[in-house]
mmCIF file of C-alpha atoms in Angstrom:
data_model
loop_
_atom_site.group_PDB
_atom_site.id
_atom_site.type_symbol
_atom_site.label_atom_id
_atom_site.label_comp_id
_atom_site.label_asym_id
_atom_site.label_seq_id
_atom_site.Cartn_x
_atom_site.Cartn_y
_atom_site.Cartn_z
ATOM 1 C CA MET A 231 27.164 41.414 64.345
ATOM 2 C CA THR A 232 23.585 41.206 63.129
ATOM 3 C CA SER A 233 23.551 38.067 61.010
ATOM 4 C CA THR A 234 23.144 35.392 63.671
ATOM 5 C CA GLY A 235 19.488 35.999 64.304
ATOM 6 C CA THR A 236 18.021 36.641 60.873
ATOM 7 C CA SER A 237 15.602 34.211 59.317
ATOM 8 C CA SER A 238 14.861 34.007 55.634
ATOM 9 C CA SER A 239 13.809 31.270 53.263
ATOM 10 C CA SER A 240 16.485 32.315 50.788
ATOM 11 C CA SER A 241 19.386 33.400 52.965
ATOM 12 C CA ARG A 242 22.693 33.791 51.188
ATOM 13 C CA PRO A 243 26.160 34.974 52.153
ATOM 14 C CA ALA A 244 27.293 38.359 50.896
ATOM 15 C CA ASP A 245 28.862 36.768 47.810
ATOM 16 C CA ALA A 246 25.622 35.694 46.141
ATOM 17 C CA GLY A 247 27.592 34.141 43.279
ATOM 18 C CA ALA A 248 29.257 31.514 45.462
ATOM 19 C CA PRO A 249 28.076 27.943 44.863
ATOM 20 C CA ARG A 250 26.038 26.254 47.580
ATOM 21 C CA PRO A 251 28.272 23.427 48.867
ATOM 22 C CA GLY A 252 26.262 20.223 48.835
ATOM 23 C CA GLY A 253 23.149 21.967 47.565
ATOM 24 C CA THR A 254 20.613 23.401 49.988
ATOM 25 C CA GLY A 255 18.498 22.270 52.894
ATOM 26 C CA PRO A 256 16.192 23.809 55.490
ATOM 27 C CA LEU A 257 17.307 24.878 58.952
ATOM 28 C CA ALA A 258 15.081 26.822 61.338
ATOM 29 C CA GLY A 259 13.081 28.483 58.595
ATOM 30 C CA ARG A 260 16.124 29.278 56.466
ATOM 31 C CA THR A 261 17.625 27.734 53.387
ATOM 32 C CA VAL A 262 21.286 26.913 54.007
ATOM 33 C CA SER A 263 24.076 25.135 52.194
ATOM 34 C CA ARG A 264 24.072 21.460 53.156
ATOM 35 C CA ILE A 265 27.790 21.652 53.916
ATOM 36 C CA GLY A 266 28.520 24.106 56.689
ATOM 37 C CA TYR A 267 31.529 24.555 58.918
ATOM 38 C CA GLY A 268 32.083 23.188 62.417
ATOM 39 C CA ALA A 269 34.276 25.729 64.184
ATOM 40 C CA MET A 270 35.593 23.677 67.097
ATOM 41 C CA GLN A 271 39.039 23.155 65.579
ATOM 42 C CA LEU A 272 39.647 26.885 65.267
ATOM 43 C CA GLU A 273 41.015 26.634 68.793
ATOM 44 C CA ARG A 274 44.109 25.045 67.259
ATOM 45 C CA LEU A 275 44.835 28.437 65.686
ATOM 46 C CA ARG A 276 44.798 30.331 68.976
ATOM 47 C CA SER A 277 48.383 31.481 68.403
ATOM 48 C CA ASP A 278 47.477 32.844 64.948
ATOM 49 C CA ARG A 279 44.194 34.671 65.279
ATOM 50 C CA ALA A 280 44.479 36.191 61.801
ATOM 51 C CA ALA A 281 44.690 32.704 60.298
ATOM 52 C CA ALA A 282 41.623 31.636 62.263
ATOM 53 C CA VAL A 283 39.621 34.638 61.050
ATOM 54 C CA GLY A 284 40.882 34.047 57.507
ATOM 55 C CA LEU A 285 39.740 30.428 57.590
ATOM 56 C CA VAL A 286 36.205 31.427 58.539
ATOM 57 C CA ARG A 287 36.171 34.029 55.771
ATOM 58 C CA ARG A 288 37.447 31.400 53.320
ATOM 59 C CA ALA A 289 34.502 29.166 54.218
ATOM 60 C CA LEU A 290 31.995 31.992 53.814
ATOM 61 C CA ASP A 291 33.490 33.105 50.506
ATOM 62 C CA ARG A 292 33.021 29.546 49.221
ATOM 63 C CA GLY A 293 29.308 29.524 49.961
ATOM 64 C CA VAL A 294 29.143 28.293 53.551
ATOM 65 C CA ASP A 295 26.296 29.976 55.420
ATOM 66 C CA HIS A 296 25.906 27.666 58.433
ATOM 67 C CA LEU A 297 28.496 27.871 61.236
ATOM 68 C CA ASP A 298 28.458 25.584 64.263
ATOM 69 C CA THR A 299 30.124 26.813 67.433
ATOM 70 C CA ALA A 300 29.921 26.911 71.253
ATOM 71 C CA GLN A 301 31.119 29.182 74.021
ATOM 72 C CA PHE A 302 33.046 26.235 75.473
ATOM 73 C CA TYR A 303 35.128 25.929 72.285
ATOM 74 C CA GLY A 304 38.345 27.533 73.434
ATOM 75 C CA ASP A 305 36.527 29.245 76.330
ATOM 76 C CA GLY A 306 35.093 31.909 74.028
ATOM 77 C CA PHE A 307 38.005 32.132 71.581
ATOM 78 C CA VAL A 308 36.147 30.441 68.728
ATOM 79 C CA ASN A 309 33.076 32.639 69.164
ATOM 80 C CA GLU A 310 35.274 35.734 69.180
ATOM 81 C CA VAL A 311 36.917 34.636 65.926
ATOM 82 C CA ILE A 312 33.512 34.190 64.311
ATOM 83 C CA ARG A 313 32.471 37.618 65.565
ATOM 84 C CA GLU A 314 35.562 39.159 63.981
ATOM 85 C CA ALA A 315 35.169 37.247 60.719
ATOM 86 C CA LEU A 316 31.533 38.104 60.046
ATOM 87 C CA ARG A 317 30.675 41.312 58.220
ATOM 88 C CA PRO A 318 27.465 43.343 58.503
ATOM 89 C CA THR A 319 26.479 42.266 54.989
ATOM 90 C CA ASP A 320 26.773 38.538 55.752
ATOM 91 C CA ASP A 321 23.613 36.548 56.328
ATOM 92 C CA ILE A 322 24.881 33.510 58.195
ATOM 93 C CA ALA A 323 23.113 30.995 60.421
ATOM 94 C CA VAL A 324 25.286 30.761 63.515
ATOM 95 C CA VAL A 325 24.327 27.757 65.636
ATOM 96 C CA SER A 326 25.690 27.404 69.148
ATOM 97 C CA LYS A 327 25.183 24.916 71.936
ATOM 98 C CA VAL A 328 24.851 24.815 75.703
ATOM 99 C CA GLY A 329 25.072 22.080 78.310
ATOM 100 C CA ALA A 330 28.784 22.127 79.148
ATOM 101 C CA ASP A 331 31.348 24.609 80.420
ATOM 102 C CA PRO A 332 35.131 24.689 80.013
ATOM 103 C CA ASP A 333 37.169 22.833 82.630
ATOM 104 C CA PRO A 334 40.806 23.345 81.556
ATOM 105 C CA GLY A 335 42.272 21.728 84.671
ATOM 106 C CA GLY A 336 40.060 18.663 84.687
ATOM 107 C CA PRO A 337 40.729 15.181 83.321
ATOM 108 C CA VAL A 338 38.384 16.144 80.462
ATOM 109 C CA PRO A 339 38.524 19.811 79.364
ATOM 110 C CA LEU A 340 34.754 20.122 79.796
ATOM 111 C CA ARG A 341 32.351 19.743 82.681
ATOM 112 C CA PRO A 342 28.583 19.295 82.517
ATOM 113 C CA ALA A 343 26.486 22.464 82.863
ATOM 114 C CA GLN A 344 22.978 21.057 82.578
ATOM 115 C CA ARG A 345 20.994 22.976 85.192
ATOM 116 C CA PRO A 346 18.493 25.544 83.878
ATOM 117 C CA GLU A 347 20.355 28.484 85.384
ATOM 118 C CA GLU A 348 23.572 27.238 83.778
ATOM 119 C CA LEU A 349 21.874 26.950 80.396
ATOM 120 C CA ARG A 350 20.664 30.537 80.624
ATOM 121 C CA ALA A 351 24.117 31.724 81.690
ATOM 122 C CA SER A 352 25.674 29.855 78.759
ATOM 123 C CA VAL A 353 23.301 31.502 76.296
ATOM 124 C CA GLU A 354 24.199 34.910 77.723
ATOM 125 C CA ASP A 355 27.914 34.067 77.443
ATOM 126 C CA ASN A 356 27.433 33.059 73.802
ATOM 127 C CA LEU A 357 25.592 36.280 73.040
ATOM 128 C CA ARG A 358 28.407 38.359 74.523
ATOM 129 C CA SER A 359 31.274 36.556 72.815
ATOM 130 C CA LEU A 360 29.474 36.457 69.452
ATOM 131 C CA GLY A 361 28.556 40.127 69.808
ATOM 132 C CA THR A 362 24.906 39.657 68.953
ATOM 133 C CA ASP A 363 21.527 39.948 70.621
ATOM 134 C CA ARG A 364 20.091 36.804 69.021
ATOM 135 C CA ILE A 365 21.493 33.385 68.095
ATOM 136 C CA ALA A 366 19.776 31.640 65.199
ATOM 137 C CA VAL A 367 19.746 28.192 66.855
ATOM 138 C CA VAL A 368 20.915 26.951 70.245
ATOM 139 C CA ASN A 369 21.416 23.219 70.675
ATOM 140 C CA LEU A 370 20.883 21.666 74.076
ATOM 141 C CA ARG A 371 23.795 19.279 74.561
ATOM 142 C CA ARG A 372 22.227 16.511 76.614
ATOM 143 C CA LEU A 373 24.420 13.849 78.200
ATOM 144 C CA ASP A 374 22.144 10.878 77.526
ATOM 145 C CA THR A 375 23.942 9.054 74.760
ATOM 146 C CA GLY A 376 26.889 9.005 72.403
ATOM 147 C CA PRO A 377 30.564 9.654 73.092
ATOM 148 C CA GLY A 378 31.618 12.050 75.831
ATOM 149 C CA LEU A 379 30.519 13.147 79.267
ATOM 150 C CA ARG A 380 27.734 11.726 81.415
ATOM 151 C CA ALA A 381 25.776 13.695 83.983
ATOM 152 C CA GLU A 382 25.929 12.829 87.669
ATOM 153 C CA GLY A 383 24.451 14.275 90.848
ATOM 154 C CA ASP A 384 22.741 17.638 90.426
ATOM 155 C CA GLN A 385 23.689 17.602 86.748
ATOM 156 C CA VAL A 386 21.022 14.967 86.086
ATOM 157 C CA VAL A 387 18.269 17.347 84.995
ATOM 158 C CA ASP A 388 14.854 16.581 83.559
ATOM 159 C CA LEU A 389 14.577 17.414 79.883
ATOM 160 C CA ASP A 390 11.327 19.296 80.414
ATOM 161 C CA ASP A 391 13.016 21.694 82.850
ATOM 162 C CA GLN A 392 15.760 22.380 80.319
ATOM 163 C CA LEU A 393 13.329 22.919 77.473
ATOM 164 C CA ALA A 394 11.345 25.306 79.646
ATOM 165 C CA VAL A 395 14.268 27.693 80.083
ATOM 166 C CA LEU A 396 15.250 27.473 76.409
ATOM 167 C CA THR A 397 11.661 28.163 75.390
ATOM 168 C CA ARG A 398 11.652 31.245 77.621
ATOM 169 C CA LEU A 399 14.887 32.407 76.006
ATOM 170 C CA ARG A 400 13.295 31.902 72.595
ATOM 171 C CA ASP A 401 10.238 33.877 73.703
ATOM 172 C CA GLU A 402 12.569 36.646 74.887
ATOM 173 C CA GLY A 403 14.122 36.764 71.417
ATOM 174 C CA LYS A 404 17.597 35.733 72.545
ATOM 175 C CA ILE A 405 17.536 32.537 70.512
ATOM 176 C CA GLY A 406 15.683 31.884 67.304
ATOM 177 C CA ALA A 407 15.137 28.141 67.570
ATOM 178 C CA ILE A 408 15.991 25.103 69.706
ATOM 179 C CA GLY A 409 17.971 22.024 68.726
ATOM 180 C CA LEU A 410 19.096 18.928 70.609
ATOM 181 C CA SER A 411 22.437 17.142 70.762
ATOM 182 C CA SER A 412 23.383 13.714 72.148
ATOM 183 C CA VAL A 413 19.732 12.893 72.647
ATOM 184 C CA THR A 414 17.872 9.586 72.629
ATOM 185 C CA GLU A 415 14.883 8.900 70.416
ATOM 186 C CA ASP A 416 12.595 8.949 73.456
ATOM 187 C CA GLY A 417 14.053 12.302 74.455
ATOM 188 C CA LEU A 418 13.461 13.704 70.994
ATOM 189 C CA ARG A 419 9.850 12.520 71.009
ATOM 190 C CA ARG A 420 9.303 14.213 74.373
ATOM 191 C CA ALA A 421 10.809 17.422 73.015
ATOM 192 C CA LEU A 422 8.854 17.613 69.746
ATOM 193 C CA PRO A 423 6.200 19.990 71.172
ATOM 194 C CA ALA A 424 9.009 22.532 71.736
ATOM 195 C CA ASP A 425 9.465 22.792 67.940
ATOM 196 C CA ILE A 426 12.909 21.203 67.672
ATOM 197 C CA VAL A 427 14.633 22.258 64.427
ATOM 198 C CA CYS A 428 17.757 20.065 64.399
ATOM 199 C CA VAL A 429 19.419 17.105 66.092
ATOM 200 C CA GLN A 430 23.174 16.719 66.474
ATOM 201 C CA ASN A 431 24.212 13.175 67.358
ATOM 202 C CA ALA A 432 27.349 11.175 66.668
ATOM 203 C CA TYR A 433 26.627 9.388 63.400
ATOM 204 C CA SER A 434 28.633 8.049 60.482
ATOM 205 C CA VAL A 435 28.757 5.177 58.033
ATOM 206 C CA VAL A 436 30.412 3.078 60.776
ATOM 207 C CA SER A 437 28.079 4.162 63.632
ATOM 208 C CA ARG A 438 24.415 4.113 62.667
ATOM 209 C CA ASP A 439 22.657 3.271 65.938
ATOM 210 C CA ASP A 440 20.377 6.289 65.464
ATOM 211 C CA GLU A 441 18.924 5.239 62.116
ATOM 212 C CA ASP A 442 15.370 5.219 63.481
ATOM 213 C CA MET A 443 15.847 8.679 64.976
ATOM 214 C CA LEU A 444 17.159 9.993 61.671
ATOM 215 C CA GLY A 445 13.957 8.697 60.081
ATOM 216 C CA LEU A 446 11.869 10.420 62.747
ATOM 217 C CA CYS A 447 13.675 13.679 62.058
ATOM 218 C CA LEU A 448 13.031 13.318 58.337
ATOM 219 C CA ALA A 449 9.326 12.744 58.974
ATOM 220 C CA GLU A 450 9.129 15.751 61.306
ATOM 221 C CA GLY A 451 11.098 18.145 59.095
ATOM 222 C CA ILE A 452 14.031 18.277 61.514
ATOM 223 C CA ALA A 453 17.580 18.702 60.226
ATOM 224 C CA TRP A 454 20.011 15.869 61.062
ATOM 225 C CA VAL A 455 23.468 17.313 61.746
ATOM 226 C CA PRO A 456 25.939 14.495 62.511
ATOM 227 C CA TYR A 457 28.970 15.213 64.625
ATOM 228 C CA PHE A 458 32.025 12.950 64.449
ATOM 229 C CA PRO A 459 30.904 12.178 60.863
ATOM 230 C CA LEU A 460 34.082 10.179 60.287
ATOM 231 C CA GLY A 461 34.110 8.453 63.682
ATOM 232 C CA GLY A 462 37.410 7.937 65.444
ATOM 233 C CA ALA A 463 37.280 10.988 67.731
ATOM 234 C CA PHE A 464 38.331 8.770 70.655
ATOM 235 C CA PRO A 465 40.547 5.661 70.522
ATOM 236 C CA ALA A 466 37.698 3.210 71.141
ATOM 237 C CA MET A 467 35.516 4.605 68.344
ATOM 238 C CA PRO A 468 35.492 2.994 64.887
ATOM 239 C CA LYS A 469 36.925 5.095 62.050
ATOM 240 C CA VAL A 470 35.340 5.519 58.654
ATOM 241 C CA VAL A 471 38.733 5.767 56.963
ATOM 242 C CA ASP A 472 39.683 2.304 58.235
ATOM 243 C CA GLU A 473 36.957 0.585 56.203
ATOM 244 C CA ARG A 474 37.966 -1.392 53.120
ATOM 245 C CA ALA A 475 34.706 -0.541 51.318
ATOM 246 C CA VAL A 476 35.332 3.164 51.857
ATOM 247 C CA HIS A 477 38.824 2.887 50.383
ATOM 248 C CA THR A 478 37.543 0.901 47.408
ATOM 249 C CA VAL A 479 34.957 3.551 46.564
ATOM 250 C CA ALA A 480 37.465 6.355 47.111
ATOM 251 C CA GLN A 481 39.991 4.763 44.771
ATOM 252 C CA ALA A 482 37.374 4.270 42.064
ATOM 253 C CA LEU A 483 36.310 7.919 42.260
ATOM 254 C CA GLY A 484 39.753 9.430 42.712
ATOM 255 C CA VAL A 485 38.866 11.066 46.031
ATOM 256 C CA THR A 486 39.917 10.514 49.637
ATOM 257 C CA PRO A 487 38.294 8.013 52.030
ATOM 258 C CA ALA A 488 37.274 10.914 54.271
ATOM 259 C CA GLN A 489 35.465 12.559 51.366
ATOM 260 C CA VAL A 490 33.615 9.317 50.666
ATOM 261 C CA GLY A 491 32.490 9.144 54.300
ATOM 262 C CA LEU A 492 31.096 12.665 54.129
ATOM 263 C CA ALA A 493 29.526 12.148 50.713
ATOM 264 C CA TRP A 494 27.719 9.048 51.982
ATOM 265 C CA LEU A 495 26.035 11.155 54.658
ATOM 266 C CA LEU A 496 24.735 13.644 52.081
ATOM 267 C CA HIS A 497 23.399 10.811 49.926
ATOM 268 C CA HIS A 498 21.935 8.840 52.821
ATOM 269 C CA ALA A 499 19.129 11.234 53.776
ATOM 270 C CA PRO A 500 17.941 14.570 52.375
ATOM 271 C CA ASN A 501 17.689 16.216 55.817
ATOM 272 C CA VAL A 502 21.411 15.748 56.559
ATOM 273 C CA LEU A 503 23.428 18.938 57.031
ATOM 274 C CA LEU A 504 27.186 18.529 57.429
ATOM 275 C CA ILE A 505 29.428 20.615 59.687
ATOM 276 C CA PRO A 506 32.912 19.142 59.102
ATOM 277 C CA GLY A 507 35.609 21.002 60.969
ATOM 278 C CA THR A 508 39.235 21.753 60.242
ATOM 279 C CA ALA A 509 41.961 24.282 60.959
ATOM 280 C CA ASP A 510 43.560 23.842 57.532
ATOM 281 C CA PRO A 511 42.503 25.765 54.382
ATOM 282 C CA ASP A 512 43.205 22.887 51.984
ATOM 283 C CA HIS A 513 41.253 20.480 54.169
ATOM 284 C CA LEU A 514 38.382 22.978 54.217
ATOM 285 C CA ASP A 515 38.339 23.017 50.418
ATOM 286 C CA ALA A 516 38.378 19.210 50.320
ATOM 287 C CA ASN A 517 35.391 19.091 52.689
ATOM 288 C CA LEU A 518 33.412 21.552 50.597
ATOM 289 C CA ALA A 519 34.202 19.598 47.414
ATOM 290 C CA VAL A 520 32.307 16.612 48.847
ATOM 291 C CA GLY A 521 29.080 18.129 47.585
ATOM 292 C CA ALA A 522 30.127 17.384 44.010
ATOM 293 C CA ILE A 523 30.841 13.685 44.626
ATOM 294 C CA ALA A 524 28.255 11.378 43.043
ATOM 295 C CA LEU A 525 27.847 7.904 44.527
ATOM 296 C CA ASP A 526 26.185 5.358 42.246
ATOM 297 C CA GLU A 527 23.917 2.569 43.444
ATOM 298 C CA SER A 528 26.681 -0.009 43.715
ATOM 299 C CA SER A 529 28.892 2.343 45.739
ATOM 300 C CA LEU A 530 26.024 3.217 48.059
ATOM 301 C CA ALA A 531 25.179 -0.463 48.492
ATOM 302 C CA ALA A 532 28.787 -1.257 49.429
ATOM 303 C CA LEU A 533 28.879 1.579 51.953
ATOM 304 C CA ASP A 534 25.458 0.728 53.382
ATOM 305 C CA ALA A 535 26.757 -2.792 54.011
ATOM 306 C CA VAL A 536 29.567 -1.562 56.292
ATOM 307 C CA GLU A 537 29.107 -2.973 59.787
ATOM 308 C CA SER A 538 27.721 -0.418 62.236
ATOM 309 C CA ARG A 539 29.406 -0.281 65.654
ATOM 310 C CA SER A 540 28.505 1.775 68.683
ATOM 311 C CA ALA A 541 30.009 5.239 69.191
ATOM 312 C CA ASP A 542 28.876 5.294 72.835
ATOM 313 C CA VAL A 543 32.277 5.965 74.439
ATOM 314 C CA ARG A 544 31.966 7.510 77.890
ATOM 315 C CA LEU A 545 34.504 9.983 79.234
ATOM 316 C CA GLY A 546 32.986 10.815 82.597
#
């Protein structure tokens, strides 16, 4: 697979006639569709590999050219599916992440892997399972904020030490650019000299604690890629689809509440890139259709007025 490391200001999938879902935005020197595909849920199709490969192809054939993955998604299964789905003629930005390893027998199926040597090993694992010699972007999954794991003991690692190893990997040509995930605003400011190209934090219409950081990213030309864009990933997290205002807007437009939640993100800031995930073809199509949803001023005002609650749910 050769497409994960290319960089072009006008990158397109092989089907150049496919529409660009959500329009376009910049990512690591490329122009990508603002609606990409988050591949985590492909693990649900482990028993039907052909369906998993077909779902990725369906996304690409509909104009998606930004895939988000990780070696710890299905312990390499998801990366292998992407490798099988991509063709030599595709020009796709594959973005992976490091900072955790699979832990199938643990209380949470992941364990922190924050030490520099673990980050390098994770990049090498991603390269092997993706079948490439270069990954377009690698996100450092910090454990500073947001829902999920917290680092303890020797897993509490200084950000500068982590950025140093990722910068070396970039200099070696194994990764094209560096992103951050689950990072604080102070952490992002410290990392700016490393030429950060994107930030992935939990963010949605019901969880907007990082509004100032989103603004910083916009000012610095950094893509904002929200994960858990509909909230509700864990029981204690608020859910976008539970909000009355979201349902009111959805009913008026004849779309689903989930589509309204995603559309709000695209309207909220021009540097937002979406990576909604699914294992269902119809749900994939519904996610991609969000790019055509227009929210007028009154709808945006109603959604902006939704109370923001914290998504900082700790799992370990």
